[in-house]
Amino acid sequence: MERSTTSWLRTLGIQLSLCFALYIVLNLGQPQKLVYNDNGSPFDLYFISVRGGFRSLQEQTHLLKLMGYVAKAYDLKFVVNISELGEDDPLMQNVTRLSPLLNVPWYTTGGSKHDGFGCFLHQVKLPHGRMLDILSLNTASLQDTAVVESPSGKRGNLSNWLTRTLKATTSDWRMVVGFHPLVACKENEEEFTAKLINEPLHHIFVKFGVNVYLSQQGCCSYALQDNVAYIGNPGLIKENSRLGSGNGRYRIGTEMTNGFLLHRLGSLEMVTYFVTSAGEIVKKIVVQQRGRQVM
């Protein structure tokens, strides 16, 4: 009984320390909110996903420094860069110079040098022998919908690579990342719903138990279909775009256009926080194991 009480107090102390640390590092002389604990575990893994691309030097510096402070507070393990520029993205090129605290591995979409057509698999070890698969897809080949290709074309190669790679792994969590969103929106005065753009890829996700697809944000920030969560990163999008869901929607302010996503991955759930450039949490998504999601 005494050992159990001691363990509980130690866990509580760690969580309170994390909250206090982030409160300190995010207060950079301007009003900011605390990124709350939300019942996390000391065994959880934290990572960031961010929308790459071109920003002014001031915006880039502020973004990378904020990400660096969060990385230090949460013992960040890696960054996923959502970009069509691949390893030539300005954020990746300037991170060491502008944010020394952000000294963690970066995985980027688009034009990867890992193979001939821009796809790769990276496996991250999690506590208790678990594993996270990060599969990056070069989604540029999916954009010309007017072209009908054979199975041996670029789209066929993409689907074949994804199927072959997923078959060869048995990880606990599976996250696919790509630059282009795979969800579009239907909207009228009474309804706002999401629809899939690429049914064949979605069927592969469902068949092999993909939990999450991360991309740049299209018309909505998330959608859930057949236990697959589609999450869009809102950086550098038009300000008249919307963060939407079946439960409501709201317009994106200027601070959100230079923000990022902070992810907490545990044994049973992945929690995603939308962080603005002011360090404020404006939304949270919880994806449970095998894609069961609640807001």
Coordinates of C-alpha atoms in Angstrom, one line a residue:
M1 CA 0.0 0.0 0.0
E2 CA 2.9 2.4 0.9
R3 CA 4.6 1.6 -2.4
S4 CA 1.4 2.3 -4.4
T5 CA 1.0 5.7 -2.6
T6 CA 4.6 6.7 -3.2
S7 CA 4.3 5.8 -7.0
W8 CA 1.0 7.8 -7.3
L9 CA 2.6 10.8 -5.6
R10 CA 5.7 10.6 -7.8
T11 CA 3.5 10.5 -11.0
L12 CA 1.5 13.5 -9.8
G13 CA 4.7 15.4 -9.1
I14 CA 6.0 14.8 -12.6
Q15 CA 2.7 16.0 -14.2
L16 CA 2.6 19.2 -12.1
S17 CA 6.3 19.8 -13.0
L18 CA 5.5 19.5 -16.7
C19 CA 2.6 21.9 -16.5
F20 CA 4.7 24.5 -14.5
A21 CA 7.6 24.1 -16.9
L22 CA 5.5 24.9 -20.0
Y23 CA 3.8 27.8 -18.2
I24 CA 7.3 29.3 -17.6
V25 CA 8.7 28.8 -21.1
L26 CA 5.6 29.9 -22.9
N27 CA 5.3 33.2 -21.1
L28 CA 7.7 35.3 -23.3
G29 CA 6.4 38.7 -22.3
Q30 CA 3.0 38.4 -23.9
P31 CA -0.4 37.0 -22.7
Q32 CA -0.4 33.2 -23.1
K33 CA -2.3 30.3 -21.8
L34 CA -1.1 27.2 -20.0
V35 CA -1.0 24.0 -22.0
Y36 CA -2.7 21.8 -19.4
N37 CA -1.8 18.3 -18.4
D38 CA -5.0 16.5 -19.4
N39 CA -4.2 13.3 -17.4
G40 CA -1.0 12.4 -19.3
S41 CA 1.4 9.7 -18.1
P42 CA 5.1 10.1 -17.5
F43 CA 5.6 7.3 -20.1
D44 CA 3.8 9.3 -22.9
L45 CA 5.8 10.4 -25.9
Y46 CA 5.5 14.0 -27.2
F47 CA 6.1 15.2 -30.8
I48 CA 5.3 18.2 -32.9
S49 CA 3.9 18.4 -36.4
V50 CA 4.3 21.7 -38.2
R51 CA 3.4 23.1 -41.6
G52 CA 6.6 24.0 -43.5
G53 CA 7.1 26.4 -46.3
F54 CA 8.2 30.0 -46.7
R55 CA 7.7 32.6 -43.9
S56 CA 9.2 35.9 -43.1
L57 CA 12.4 35.7 -41.0
Q58 CA 10.6 37.2 -38.0
E59 CA 7.7 34.6 -38.3
Q60 CA 10.2 31.8 -38.8
T61 CA 12.3 32.8 -35.8
H62 CA 9.3 33.2 -33.5
L63 CA 7.8 29.8 -34.6
L64 CA 11.0 27.8 -34.2
K65 CA 11.9 29.4 -30.8
L66 CA 8.4 28.6 -29.5
M67 CA 8.7 25.0 -30.8
G68 CA 12.1 24.8 -29.0
Y69 CA 10.7 26.0 -25.7
V70 CA 7.9 23.4 -26.0
A71 CA 10.5 20.7 -27.0
K72 CA 12.5 21.4 -23.8
A73 CA 9.4 21.5 -21.5
Y74 CA 8.0 18.2 -22.8
D75 CA 11.2 16.3 -23.7
L76 CA 10.1 16.2 -27.3
K77 CA 11.3 13.2 -29.4
F78 CA 10.8 14.4 -33.0
V79 CA 9.2 16.8 -35.4
V80 CA 7.1 16.0 -38.4
N81 CA 7.4 18.7 -41.1
I82 CA 4.4 18.9 -43.5
S83 CA 6.0 20.3 -46.6
E84 CA 6.1 20.0 -50.3
L85 CA 9.7 21.1 -50.4
G86 CA 11.1 18.1 -48.6
E87 CA 14.5 18.4 -47.1
D88 CA 15.0 21.8 -48.7
D89 CA 12.3 23.3 -46.5
P90 CA 13.4 26.6 -44.9
L91 CA 12.4 25.5 -41.4
M92 CA 14.6 22.4 -41.6
Q93 CA 17.5 24.5 -43.0
N94 CA 17.3 27.1 -40.3
V95 CA 16.3 25.2 -37.2
T96 CA 19.8 24.8 -35.8
R97 CA 20.7 28.4 -36.2
L98 CA 17.3 29.9 -35.0
S99 CA 16.3 27.4 -32.3
P100 CA 19.2 25.4 -30.6
L101 CA 16.6 23.9 -28.2
L102 CA 14.9 22.1 -31.0
N103 CA 17.7 19.5 -31.4
V104 CA 15.5 16.5 -32.2
P105 CA 15.1 14.4 -35.4
W106 CA 13.0 15.9 -38.2
Y107 CA 10.9 13.8 -40.6
T108 CA 9.6 15.7 -43.6
T109 CA 7.1 15.0 -46.4
G110 CA 7.7 15.7 -50.0
G111 CA 10.8 15.0 -52.1
S112 CA 12.4 12.7 -49.5
K113 CA 15.7 11.3 -50.5
H114 CA 14.9 7.9 -48.8
D115 CA 13.9 6.4 -52.1
G116 CA 13.1 7.1 -55.7
F117 CA 9.6 8.4 -55.3
G118 CA 9.6 10.2 -52.0
C119 CA 8.2 7.7 -49.5
F120 CA 9.7 6.3 -46.3
L121 CA 9.0 4.4 -43.2
H122 CA 10.5 5.3 -39.8
Q123 CA 9.8 3.3 -36.7
V124 CA 9.9 5.0 -33.2
K125 CA 10.3 2.8 -30.1
L126 CA 7.7 3.5 -27.4
P127 CA 7.8 2.5 -23.7
H128 CA 6.9 -1.1 -22.8
G129 CA 8.1 -2.6 -26.1
R130 CA 5.5 -0.8 -28.2
M131 CA 6.2 0.8 -31.6
L132 CA 5.0 3.7 -33.7
D133 CA 5.2 3.6 -37.5
I134 CA 5.6 6.9 -39.4
L135 CA 4.9 6.4 -43.1
S136 CA 5.5 9.4 -45.3
L137 CA 3.7 9.5 -48.7
N138 CA 4.7 11.7 -51.6
T139 CA 1.1 12.7 -52.4
A140 CA 2.0 15.0 -55.4
S141 CA 1.2 12.1 -57.7
L142 CA -2.4 12.0 -56.5
Q143 CA -3.3 15.6 -57.5
D144 CA -4.0 15.2 -61.2
T145 CA -7.3 13.6 -61.1
A146 CA -7.8 13.9 -64.8
V147 CA -5.1 11.4 -65.6
V148 CA -6.0 7.7 -65.6
E149 CA -2.9 5.6 -64.9
S150 CA -2.1 1.9 -65.0
P151 CA -1.2 0.1 -61.8
S152 CA 2.5 0.5 -62.6
G153 CA 2.1 4.4 -62.8
K154 CA 3.0 6.8 -60.0
R155 CA -0.3 6.3 -58.1
G156 CA 0.0 2.6 -58.4
N157 CA 3.5 2.6 -57.1
L158 CA 2.4 4.7 -54.2
S159 CA -0.4 2.3 -53.3
N160 CA 1.8 -0.7 -53.8
W161 CA 4.5 0.7 -51.5
L162 CA 2.0 1.6 -48.8
T163 CA 0.4 -1.8 -48.9
R164 CA 3.7 -3.7 -48.9
T165 CA 5.1 -1.6 -46.1
L166 CA 2.0 -1.9 -43.9
K167 CA 1.9 -5.7 -44.4
A168 CA 5.5 -6.0 -43.2
T169 CA 5.0 -4.2 -39.9
T170 CA 3.0 -5.0 -36.8
S171 CA 3.3 -1.8 -34.8
D172 CA 0.9 -0.6 -32.1
W173 CA 0.4 2.8 -33.7
R174 CA 0.4 3.7 -37.4
M175 CA 0.6 7.3 -38.6
V176 CA 0.7 8.2 -42.3
V177 CA 1.8 11.7 -43.2
G178 CA 1.5 13.5 -46.5
F179 CA 1.5 17.1 -47.8
H180 CA -1.9 17.1 -49.4
P181 CA -5.2 16.6 -47.4
L182 CA -7.3 13.6 -48.3
V183 CA -10.5 15.2 -47.1
A184 CA -12.7 17.8 -48.8
C185 CA -15.8 19.6 -47.5
K186 CA -19.5 19.8 -48.4
E187 CA -21.1 22.9 -47.0
N188 CA -24.4 24.7 -47.2
E189 CA -26.3 26.9 -44.9
E190 CA -27.5 24.1 -42.7
E191 CA -24.7 21.5 -42.9
F192 CA -20.9 21.2 -42.8
T193 CA -19.6 17.7 -43.6
A194 CA -16.3 16.2 -44.8
K195 CA -15.9 13.8 -47.7
L196 CA -13.0 11.6 -48.7
I197 CA -10.9 12.6 -51.8
N198 CA -9.1 9.3 -52.3
E199 CA -11.2 6.2 -51.5
P200 CA -8.5 3.7 -52.6
L201 CA -5.9 5.0 -50.1
H202 CA -8.6 5.2 -47.4
H203 CA -9.5 1.5 -47.9
I204 CA -5.8 0.7 -47.4
F205 CA -5.8 2.7 -44.2
V206 CA -8.8 0.8 -42.9
K207 CA -7.6 -2.6 -44.0
F208 CA -4.2 -2.3 -42.2
G209 CA -5.4 -0.4 -39.1
V210 CA -3.9 3.1 -39.8
N211 CA -4.8 5.4 -36.9
V212 CA -4.0 8.8 -38.2
Y213 CA -3.3 10.6 -41.5
L214 CA -1.5 14.0 -40.9
S215 CA -1.3 16.6 -43.7
Q216 CA -1.6 20.3 -44.3
Q217 CA -5.1 21.5 -43.5
G218 CA -7.6 21.8 -46.3
C219 CA -11.1 23.1 -45.5
C220 CA -11.3 21.4 -42.1
S221 CA -9.0 20.6 -39.2
Y222 CA -10.1 17.0 -38.7
A223 CA -12.4 14.3 -39.9
L224 CA -13.1 10.7 -38.7
Q225 CA -14.0 8.0 -41.2
D226 CA -14.1 4.3 -40.4
N227 CA -11.9 4.8 -37.4
V228 CA -9.2 6.7 -39.3
A229 CA -8.6 10.2 -38.1
Y230 CA -7.6 12.8 -40.7
I231 CA -5.9 15.7 -39.0
G232 CA -4.8 18.9 -40.9
N233 CA -2.0 21.2 -39.8
P234 CA -3.3 24.8 -40.1
G235 CA -0.1 26.7 -40.6
L236 CA 0.2 29.1 -43.6
I237 CA -3.4 28.7 -44.7
K238 CA -5.8 31.4 -45.9
E239 CA -7.4 33.2 -43.0
N240 CA -10.9 32.7 -44.4
S241 CA -10.5 28.9 -44.1
R242 CA -12.2 27.2 -41.2
L243 CA -11.4 24.8 -38.4
G244 CA -14.5 22.7 -38.6
S245 CA -16.2 19.5 -37.4
G246 CA -19.7 18.1 -37.1
N247 CA -19.8 19.8 -33.7
G248 CA -19.1 23.3 -34.8
R249 CA -16.7 25.5 -36.7
Y250 CA -14.8 28.8 -36.3
R251 CA -12.6 31.0 -38.4
I252 CA -8.8 30.9 -38.1
G253 CA -7.1 34.1 -36.7
T254 CA -3.7 35.4 -37.7
E255 CA -2.0 33.6 -34.8
M256 CA -3.2 30.2 -35.9
T257 CA -1.6 30.7 -39.4
N258 CA 1.9 30.5 -37.8
G259 CA 1.1 27.8 -35.2
F260 CA 1.7 24.1 -34.9
L261 CA 0.3 20.8 -33.4
L262 CA 1.6 19.3 -30.2
H263 CA 0.9 15.6 -30.0
R264 CA 0.9 13.4 -26.8
L265 CA 1.1 9.7 -27.6
G266 CA 0.2 7.1 -24.9
S267 CA -0.6 3.5 -24.9
L268 CA -4.3 4.0 -25.5
E269 CA -4.7 7.4 -27.1
M270 CA -3.0 10.2 -29.0
V271 CA -4.0 13.7 -28.0
T272 CA -3.4 16.6 -30.4
Y273 CA -3.3 20.2 -29.3
F274 CA -3.7 23.1 -31.8
V275 CA -1.1 25.6 -30.5
T276 CA -1.2 29.2 -31.8
S277 CA 1.8 31.5 -32.2
A278 CA 0.9 33.0 -28.9
G279 CA 1.2 29.6 -27.2
E280 CA -2.6 29.3 -26.8
I281 CA -4.5 26.0 -27.1
V282 CA -7.5 26.6 -29.3
K283 CA -8.6 23.0 -29.9
K284 CA -7.9 19.5 -28.8
I285 CA -8.5 16.1 -30.6
V286 CA -8.3 12.7 -28.9
V287 CA -7.7 9.7 -31.1
Q288 CA -8.0 6.4 -29.2
Q289 CA -6.2 3.3 -30.2
R290 CA -7.2 2.0 -33.6
G291 CA -8.7 5.4 -34.5
R292 CA -11.6 5.6 -32.1
Q293 CA -11.9 9.4 -31.7
V294 CA -13.7 11.8 -29.4
M295 CA -13.6 15.6 -29.1

